[in-house]
């Protein structure tokens, strides 16, 4: 078991709980989509599951509380990619290759290992031809893939992606979905509704609506039943 949440809850200071009562277990290599409308709290939930925000209840990773892990160990365990990937670029490297190397360099890895990880991440996401491109001159879709490549270069065991396909065209979405399908880590997707690219990629879905959780459920149950009004209806 990789991620385990028991009676998980979160509230901003001085505010009522944004959500409460989440119990969830994910095995290594699992795929889960958390679906919720804008303002439902799914992005906050993602940051909570990544161990970035204080929560009530219990949140364990590989049998240990997130807070017990040293920062470097946590960075290798989980990577979170938000809705604005350009804000997650370090700014340290002018070229895409340097940007992707930033995380592994901070782990103090040998140079050969860093180069191998960077090359692997760029190849995986079709970015090798942009290796020497200035990161400030990337398109929206290229920036999305660059931020994801930086996360994959850390080789995390848990990857949390907040609306990862927003800036991608259909061809790029299908290609990225195919890449994500083959990754060995646990992946949690946060999105406003079910999308066609999730077919065959995500096996379980959890709905977040008005502070309450519905599910998890498989894709068949999700598509067969009514969805809360704020959650995007499936594409035809």
PDB file of C-alpha atoms in Angstrom:
ATOM      1  CA  UNK A   1       0.000   0.000   0.000  1.00  0.00           C
ATOM      2  CA  UNK A   2       1.491   3.358  -1.009  1.00  0.00           C
ATOM      3  CA  UNK A   3      -0.997   6.051   0.059  1.00  0.00           C
ATOM      4  CA  UNK A   4      -3.484   5.705   2.896  1.00  0.00           C
ATOM      5  CA  UNK A   5      -5.873   8.410   4.123  1.00  0.00           C
ATOM      6  CA  UNK A   6      -8.171   7.846   7.093  1.00  0.00           C
ATOM      7  CA  UNK A   7     -10.916  10.345   7.987  1.00  0.00           C
ATOM      8  CA  UNK A   8      -8.950  13.058   6.194  1.00  0.00           C
ATOM      9  CA  UNK A   9     -10.150  16.648   6.450  1.00  0.00           C
ATOM     10  CA  UNK A  10      -8.946  20.185   5.789  1.00  0.00           C
ATOM     11  CA  UNK A  11     -10.017  23.723   6.675  1.00  0.00           C
ATOM     12  CA  UNK A  12      -8.403  27.080   5.982  1.00  0.00           C
ATOM     13  CA  UNK A  13      -7.777  29.072   9.206  1.00  0.00           C
ATOM     14  CA  UNK A  14     -10.992  30.592  10.493  1.00  0.00           C
ATOM     15  CA  UNK A  15     -13.102  28.843   7.826  1.00  0.00           C
ATOM     16  CA  UNK A  16     -15.464  25.842   7.966  1.00  0.00           C
ATOM     17  CA  UNK A  17     -14.043  22.537   6.714  1.00  0.00           C
ATOM     18  CA  UNK A  18     -13.506  22.454   2.964  1.00  0.00           C
ATOM     19  CA  UNK A  19     -13.900  18.690   3.094  1.00  0.00           C
ATOM     20  CA  UNK A  20     -13.859  15.967   5.745  1.00  0.00           C
ATOM     21  CA  UNK A  21     -14.179  12.241   6.211  1.00  0.00           C
ATOM     22  CA  UNK A  22     -12.082  10.987   3.289  1.00  0.00           C
ATOM     23  CA  UNK A  23     -10.772   7.458   3.672  1.00  0.00           C
ATOM     24  CA  UNK A  24      -8.783   6.163   0.734  1.00  0.00           C
ATOM     25  CA  UNK A  25      -6.169   3.510  -0.004  1.00  0.00           C
ATOM     26  CA  UNK A  26      -4.079   3.376  -3.170  1.00  0.00           C
ATOM     27  CA  UNK A  27      -1.736   0.556  -4.125  1.00  0.00           C
ATOM     28  CA  UNK A  28       1.500   1.104  -6.032  1.00  0.00           C
ATOM     29  CA  UNK A  29       0.762   1.838  -9.672  1.00  0.00           C
ATOM     30  CA  UNK A  30      -2.899   2.769  -9.092  1.00  0.00           C
ATOM     31  CA  UNK A  31      -4.693   5.405 -11.178  1.00  0.00           C
ATOM     32  CA  UNK A  32      -7.334   7.629  -9.564  1.00  0.00           C
ATOM     33  CA  UNK A  33      -9.233  10.637 -10.938  1.00  0.00           C
ATOM     34  CA  UNK A  34     -10.623  13.130  -8.409  1.00  0.00           C
ATOM     35  CA  UNK A  35     -13.419  14.990 -10.204  1.00  0.00           C
ATOM     36  CA  UNK A  36     -14.880  18.248  -8.936  1.00  0.00           C
ATOM     37  CA  UNK A  37     -16.230  21.510 -10.287  1.00  0.00           C
ATOM     38  CA  UNK A  38     -14.350  24.784 -10.106  1.00  0.00           C
ATOM     39  CA  UNK A  39     -13.964  25.836  -6.469  1.00  0.00           C
ATOM     40  CA  UNK A  40     -14.830  22.371  -5.142  1.00  0.00           C
ATOM     41  CA  UNK A  41     -11.487  22.011  -3.371  1.00  0.00           C
ATOM     42  CA  UNK A  42      -9.938  19.327  -5.566  1.00  0.00           C
ATOM     43  CA  UNK A  43      -6.676  21.277  -6.012  1.00  0.00           C
ATOM     44  CA  UNK A  44      -6.457  21.762  -2.253  1.00  0.00           C
ATOM     45  CA  UNK A  45      -7.147  18.058  -1.787  1.00  0.00           C
ATOM     46  CA  UNK A  46      -4.309  17.290  -4.190  1.00  0.00           C
ATOM     47  CA  UNK A  47      -1.906  19.395  -2.150  1.00  0.00           C
ATOM     48  CA  UNK A  48      -3.125  17.698   1.022  1.00  0.00           C
ATOM     49  CA  UNK A  49      -2.524  14.227  -0.444  1.00  0.00           C
ATOM     50  CA  UNK A  50       0.962  15.381  -1.467  1.00  0.00           C
ATOM     51  CA  UNK A  51       1.666  16.291   2.157  1.00  0.00           C
ATOM     52  CA  UNK A  52       1.936  20.037   1.460  1.00  0.00           C
ATOM     53  CA  UNK A  53      -0.911  21.181   3.756  1.00  0.00           C
ATOM     54  CA  UNK A  54      -1.795  20.256   7.361  1.00  0.00           C
ATOM     55  CA  UNK A  55      -4.782  17.928   7.625  1.00  0.00           C
ATOM     56  CA  UNK A  56      -6.973  16.330  10.238  1.00  0.00           C
ATOM     57  CA  UNK A  57      -7.175  12.561  10.367  1.00  0.00           C
ATOM     58  CA  UNK A  58      -4.327  10.323   9.250  1.00  0.00           C
ATOM     59  CA  UNK A  59      -2.323  10.485   6.027  1.00  0.00           C
ATOM     60  CA  UNK A  60       0.333   7.841   5.539  1.00  0.00           C
ATOM     61  CA  UNK A  61       2.820   7.121   2.784  1.00  0.00           C
ATOM     62  CA  UNK A  62       4.315   3.618   2.742  1.00  0.00           C
ATOM     63  CA  UNK A  63       3.284   3.251   6.384  1.00  0.00           C
ATOM     64  CA  UNK A  64       4.815   6.552   7.560  1.00  0.00           C
ATOM     65  CA  UNK A  65       3.282  10.009   8.091  1.00  0.00           C
ATOM     66  CA  UNK A  66       4.259  12.483   5.370  1.00  0.00           C
ATOM     67  CA  UNK A  67       5.580  14.854   8.030  1.00  0.00           C
ATOM     68  CA  UNK A  68       8.092  12.215   9.153  1.00  0.00           C
ATOM     69  CA  UNK A  69       9.857  12.180   5.779  1.00  0.00           C
ATOM     70  CA  UNK A  70      12.871  14.479   5.225  1.00  0.00           C
ATOM     71  CA  UNK A  71      12.330  17.020   2.397  1.00  0.00           C
ATOM     72  CA  UNK A  72      14.670  15.258  -0.048  1.00  0.00           C
ATOM     73  CA  UNK A  73      12.994  11.903   0.568  1.00  0.00           C
ATOM     74  CA  UNK A  74       9.540  13.438   0.147  1.00  0.00           C
ATOM     75  CA  UNK A  75      10.584  15.088  -3.133  1.00  0.00           C
ATOM     76  CA  UNK A  76      11.568  11.681  -4.449  1.00  0.00           C
ATOM     77  CA  UNK A  77       8.328  10.135  -3.213  1.00  0.00           C
ATOM     78  CA  UNK A  78       5.789  12.647  -4.567  1.00  0.00           C
ATOM     79  CA  UNK A  79       5.601  15.289  -7.285  1.00  0.00           C
ATOM     80  CA  UNK A  80       2.644  17.648  -7.686  1.00  0.00           C
ATOM     81  CA  UNK A  81       1.981  19.466 -10.964  1.00  0.00           C
ATOM     82  CA  UNK A  82      -0.477  22.344 -10.653  1.00  0.00           C
ATOM     83  CA  UNK A  83      -2.779  24.015 -13.152  1.00  0.00           C
ATOM     84  CA  UNK A  84      -0.232  26.717 -14.059  1.00  0.00           C
ATOM     85  CA  UNK A  85       2.905  24.785 -15.044  1.00  0.00           C
ATOM     86  CA  UNK A  86       4.843  27.938 -15.983  1.00  0.00           C
ATOM     87  CA  UNK A  87       4.795  28.877 -12.288  1.00  0.00           C
ATOM     88  CA  UNK A  88       6.532  25.604 -11.439  1.00  0.00           C
ATOM     89  CA  UNK A  89       9.545  26.218 -13.633  1.00  0.00           C
ATOM     90  CA  UNK A  90      12.487  27.030 -11.382  1.00  0.00           C
ATOM     91  CA  UNK A  91      13.834  29.917 -13.465  1.00  0.00           C
ATOM     92  CA  UNK A  92      17.278  28.581 -12.660  1.00  0.00           C
ATOM     93  CA  UNK A  93      17.997  27.209 -16.144  1.00  0.00           C
ATOM     94  CA  UNK A  94      17.757  29.091 -19.419  1.00  0.00           C
ATOM     95  CA  UNK A  95      17.443  25.939 -21.498  1.00  0.00           C
ATOM     96  CA  UNK A  96      14.884  23.189 -21.191  1.00  0.00           C
ATOM     97  CA  UNK A  97      17.641  20.661 -20.483  1.00  0.00           C
ATOM     98  CA  UNK A  98      18.898  22.753 -17.548  1.00  0.00           C
ATOM     99  CA  UNK A  99      15.367  23.205 -16.226  1.00  0.00           C
ATOM    100  CA  UNK A 100      14.616  19.494 -16.154  1.00  0.00           C
ATOM    101  CA  UNK A 101      17.975  18.833 -14.472  1.00  0.00           C
ATOM    102  CA  UNK A 102      17.188  21.249 -11.613  1.00  0.00           C
ATOM    103  CA  UNK A 103      15.414  18.730  -9.368  1.00  0.00           C
ATOM    104  CA  UNK A 104      17.865  15.827  -9.761  1.00  0.00           C
ATOM    105  CA  UNK A 105      20.772  18.233  -9.222  1.00  0.00           C
ATOM    106  CA  UNK A 106      19.265  19.255  -5.885  1.00  0.00           C
ATOM    107  CA  UNK A 107      19.233  15.617  -4.864  1.00  0.00           C
ATOM    108  CA  UNK A 108      23.026  15.591  -5.276  1.00  0.00           C
ATOM    109  CA  UNK A 109      22.963  12.794  -7.828  1.00  0.00           C
ATOM    110  CA  UNK A 110      26.026  11.912  -9.934  1.00  0.00           C
ATOM    111  CA  UNK A 111      26.282  13.838 -13.206  1.00  0.00           C
ATOM    112  CA  UNK A 112      25.823  10.686 -15.288  1.00  0.00           C
ATOM    113  CA  UNK A 113      22.626   9.846 -13.404  1.00  0.00           C
ATOM    114  CA  UNK A 114      21.273  13.373 -13.887  1.00  0.00           C
ATOM    115  CA  UNK A 115      21.970  13.268 -17.624  1.00  0.00           C
ATOM    116  CA  UNK A 116      20.276   9.874 -17.908  1.00  0.00           C
ATOM    117  CA  UNK A 117      17.160  11.057 -16.083  1.00  0.00           C
ATOM    118  CA  UNK A 118      16.905  14.267 -18.116  1.00  0.00           C
ATOM    119  CA  UNK A 119      17.335  12.431 -21.408  1.00  0.00           C
ATOM    120  CA  UNK A 120      14.790   9.805 -20.433  1.00  0.00           C
ATOM    121  CA  UNK A 121      12.187  12.421 -19.404  1.00  0.00           C
ATOM    122  CA  UNK A 122      12.665  14.454 -22.594  1.00  0.00           C
ATOM    123  CA  UNK A 123      12.432  11.359 -24.802  1.00  0.00           C
ATOM    124  CA  UNK A 124       9.308  10.183 -22.985  1.00  0.00           C
ATOM    125  CA  UNK A 125       7.482  13.468 -23.569  1.00  0.00           C
ATOM    126  CA  UNK A 126       8.816  14.224 -27.051  1.00  0.00           C
ATOM    127  CA  UNK A 127      10.922  17.192 -25.946  1.00  0.00           C
ATOM    128  CA  UNK A 128      14.403  16.128 -27.032  1.00  0.00           C
ATOM    129  CA  UNK A 129      14.366  18.460 -30.053  1.00  0.00           C
ATOM    130  CA  UNK A 130      13.740  21.381 -27.665  1.00  0.00           C
ATOM    131  CA  UNK A 131      16.578  20.561 -25.257  1.00  0.00           C
ATOM    132  CA  UNK A 132      18.450  23.830 -25.923  1.00  0.00           C
ATOM    133  CA  UNK A 133      15.318  26.005 -26.233  1.00  0.00           C
ATOM    134  CA  UNK A 134      14.956  28.932 -23.814  1.00  0.00           C
ATOM    135  CA  UNK A 135      12.147  27.964 -21.404  1.00  0.00           C
ATOM    136  CA  UNK A 136      10.634  31.437 -21.795  1.00  0.00           C
ATOM    137  CA  UNK A 137      10.022  30.688 -25.473  1.00  0.00           C
ATOM    138  CA  UNK A 138       7.987  27.508 -25.043  1.00  0.00           C
ATOM    139  CA  UNK A 139       4.342  27.285 -26.045  1.00  0.00           C
ATOM    140  CA  UNK A 140       1.648  26.481 -23.484  1.00  0.00           C
ATOM    141  CA  UNK A 141       1.602  22.800 -24.384  1.00  0.00           C
ATOM    142  CA  UNK A 142       5.406  22.614 -24.412  1.00  0.00           C
ATOM    143  CA  UNK A 143       5.544  24.270 -20.987  1.00  0.00           C
ATOM    144  CA  UNK A 144       3.009  21.717 -19.694  1.00  0.00           C
ATOM    145  CA  UNK A 145       5.210  18.866 -20.905  1.00  0.00           C
ATOM    146  CA  UNK A 146       8.383  20.584 -19.635  1.00  0.00           C
ATOM    147  CA  UNK A 147       6.998  20.848 -16.107  1.00  0.00           C
ATOM    148  CA  UNK A 148       5.896  17.214 -16.242  1.00  0.00           C
ATOM    149  CA  UNK A 149       9.343  16.172 -17.509  1.00  0.00           C
ATOM    150  CA  UNK A 150      10.904  17.947 -14.531  1.00  0.00           C
ATOM    151  CA  UNK A 151       8.614  16.010 -12.213  1.00  0.00           C
ATOM    152  CA  UNK A 152       9.316  12.672 -13.928  1.00  0.00           C
ATOM    153  CA  UNK A 153      13.080  13.275 -13.722  1.00  0.00           C
ATOM    154  CA  UNK A 154      12.669  13.027  -9.946  1.00  0.00           C
ATOM    155  CA  UNK A 155      11.306   9.495 -10.503  1.00  0.00           C
ATOM    156  CA  UNK A 156       8.550   9.848  -7.890  1.00  0.00           C
ATOM    157  CA  UNK A 157       6.416   6.976  -6.686  1.00  0.00           C
ATOM    158  CA  UNK A 158       3.346   9.243  -6.532  1.00  0.00           C
ATOM    159  CA  UNK A 159       2.459  11.787  -9.211  1.00  0.00           C
ATOM    160  CA  UNK A 160      -0.445  14.221  -8.686  1.00  0.00           C
ATOM    161  CA  UNK A 161      -1.571  16.085 -11.825  1.00  0.00           C
ATOM    162  CA  UNK A 162      -4.024  18.999 -11.648  1.00  0.00           C
ATOM    163  CA  UNK A 163      -5.870  19.346 -15.002  1.00  0.00           C
ATOM    164  CA  UNK A 164      -2.774  18.152 -16.914  1.00  0.00           C
ATOM    165  CA  UNK A 165      -4.338  18.311 -20.404  1.00  0.00           C
ATOM    166  CA  UNK A 166      -5.652  21.894 -20.311  1.00  0.00           C
ATOM    167  CA  UNK A 167      -3.185  23.459 -22.769  1.00  0.00           C
ATOM    168  CA  UNK A 168      -2.754  20.448 -25.049  1.00  0.00           C
ATOM    169  CA  UNK A 169      -4.397  19.724 -28.395  1.00  0.00           C
ATOM    170  CA  UNK A 170      -6.069  16.375 -28.960  1.00  0.00           C
ATOM    171  CA  UNK A 171      -3.009  14.750 -30.524  1.00  0.00           C
ATOM    172  CA  UNK A 172      -0.812  15.868 -27.621  1.00  0.00           C
ATOM    173  CA  UNK A 173      -3.431  14.733 -25.087  1.00  0.00           C
ATOM    174  CA  UNK A 174      -3.584  11.263 -26.598  1.00  0.00           C
ATOM    175  CA  UNK A 175       0.210  11.015 -26.700  1.00  0.00           C
ATOM    176  CA  UNK A 176       0.579  12.146 -23.080  1.00  0.00           C
ATOM    177  CA  UNK A 177      -2.166   9.770 -21.941  1.00  0.00           C
ATOM    178  CA  UNK A 178      -0.305   6.925 -23.630  1.00  0.00           C
ATOM    179  CA  UNK A 179       2.907   7.919 -21.833  1.00  0.00           C
ATOM    180  CA  UNK A 180       1.143   8.143 -18.472  1.00  0.00           C
ATOM    181  CA  UNK A 181      -0.445   4.737 -19.001  1.00  0.00           C
ATOM    182  CA  UNK A 182       2.986   3.091 -19.054  1.00  0.00           C
ATOM    183  CA  UNK A 183       4.477   4.850 -16.018  1.00  0.00           C
ATOM    184  CA  UNK A 184       5.225   2.575 -13.037  1.00  0.00           C
ATOM    185  CA  UNK A 185       4.144   5.070 -10.352  1.00  0.00           C
ATOM    186  CA  UNK A 186       0.810   5.825  -8.684  1.00  0.00           C
ATOM    187  CA  UNK A 187      -0.964   8.715 -10.458  1.00  0.00           C
ATOM    188  CA  UNK A 188      -3.795  10.914  -9.158  1.00  0.00           C
ATOM    189  CA  UNK A 189      -5.557  13.156 -11.687  1.00  0.00           C
ATOM    190  CA  UNK A 190      -7.522  16.222 -10.556  1.00  0.00           C
ATOM    191  CA  UNK A 191     -10.047  17.472 -13.095  1.00  0.00           C
ATOM    192  CA  UNK A 192     -13.448  19.125 -13.516  1.00  0.00           C
ATOM    193  CA  UNK A 193     -14.987  16.075 -15.162  1.00  0.00           C
ATOM    194  CA  UNK A 194     -14.507  12.848 -17.087  1.00  0.00           C
ATOM    195  CA  UNK A 195     -12.666  13.160 -20.411  1.00  0.00           C
ATOM    196  CA  UNK A 196     -12.133  10.758 -23.272  1.00  0.00           C
ATOM    197  CA  UNK A 197      -8.392  10.564 -22.647  1.00  0.00           C
ATOM    198  CA  UNK A 198      -9.156   8.909 -19.286  1.00  0.00           C
ATOM    199  CA  UNK A 199     -10.604   5.859 -21.047  1.00  0.00           C
ATOM    200  CA  UNK A 200      -8.324   2.894 -20.433  1.00  0.00           C
ATOM    201  CA  UNK A 201      -6.033   5.024 -18.272  1.00  0.00           C
ATOM    202  CA  UNK A 202      -7.973   5.708 -15.071  1.00  0.00           C
ATOM    203  CA  UNK A 203      -9.735   2.811 -13.362  1.00  0.00           C
ATOM    204  CA  UNK A 204     -11.242   4.573 -10.323  1.00  0.00           C
ATOM    205  CA  UNK A 205     -12.971   7.921  -9.865  1.00  0.00           C
ATOM    206  CA  UNK A 206     -13.737   9.951  -6.746  1.00  0.00           C
ATOM    207  CA  UNK A 207     -16.242  12.817  -6.906  1.00  0.00           C
ATOM    208  CA  UNK A 208     -15.865  15.901  -4.698  1.00  0.00           C
ATOM    209  CA  UNK A 209     -18.985  18.054  -4.448  1.00  0.00           C
ATOM    210  CA  UNK A 210     -19.965  20.526  -1.757  1.00  0.00           C
ATOM    211  CA  UNK A 211     -17.427  19.126   0.700  1.00  0.00           C
ATOM    212  CA  UNK A 212     -18.675  15.544   0.361  1.00  0.00           C
ATOM    213  CA  UNK A 213     -17.049  12.621  -1.390  1.00  0.00           C
ATOM    214  CA  UNK A 214     -18.829  10.184  -3.694  1.00  0.00           C
ATOM    215  CA  UNK A 215     -17.028   6.963  -4.542  1.00  0.00           C
ATOM    216  CA  UNK A 216     -14.476   5.821  -5.478  1.00  0.00           C
ATOM    217  CA  UNK A 217     -16.238   4.123  -8.369  1.00  0.00           C
ATOM    218  CA  UNK A 218     -15.151   2.484 -11.587  1.00  0.00           C
ATOM    219  CA  UNK A 219     -15.656   4.116 -14.990  1.00  0.00           C
ATOM    220  CA  UNK A 220     -18.789   2.111 -15.764  1.00  0.00           C
ATOM    221  CA  UNK A 221     -20.520   3.241 -12.577  1.00  0.00           C
ATOM    222  CA  UNK A 222     -19.395   6.825 -13.158  1.00  0.00           C
ATOM    223  CA  UNK A 223     -20.829   7.013 -16.676  1.00  0.00           C
ATOM    224  CA  UNK A 224     -24.033   5.133 -15.773  1.00  0.00           C
ATOM    225  CA  UNK A 225     -25.106   7.384 -12.922  1.00  0.00           C
ATOM    226  CA  UNK A 226     -25.999  11.090 -12.630  1.00  0.00           C
ATOM    227  CA  UNK A 227     -23.178  13.506 -11.895  1.00  0.00           C
ATOM    228  CA  UNK A 228     -23.343  16.488  -9.547  1.00  0.00           C
ATOM    229  CA  UNK A 229     -24.259  19.644 -11.452  1.00  0.00           C
ATOM    230  CA  UNK A 230     -20.854  21.332 -11.047  1.00  0.00           C
ATOM    231  CA  UNK A 231     -18.915  18.390 -12.482  1.00  0.00           C
ATOM    232  CA  UNK A 232     -18.401  18.461 -16.228  1.00  0.00           C
ATOM    233  CA  UNK A 233     -20.535  15.944 -18.107  1.00  0.00           C
ATOM    234  CA  UNK A 234     -18.715  13.265 -20.137  1.00  0.00           C
ATOM    235  CA  UNK A 235     -17.750  14.193 -23.670  1.00  0.00           C
ATOM    236  CA  UNK A 236     -20.027  12.637 -26.323  1.00  0.00           C
TER     237      UNK A 236
END
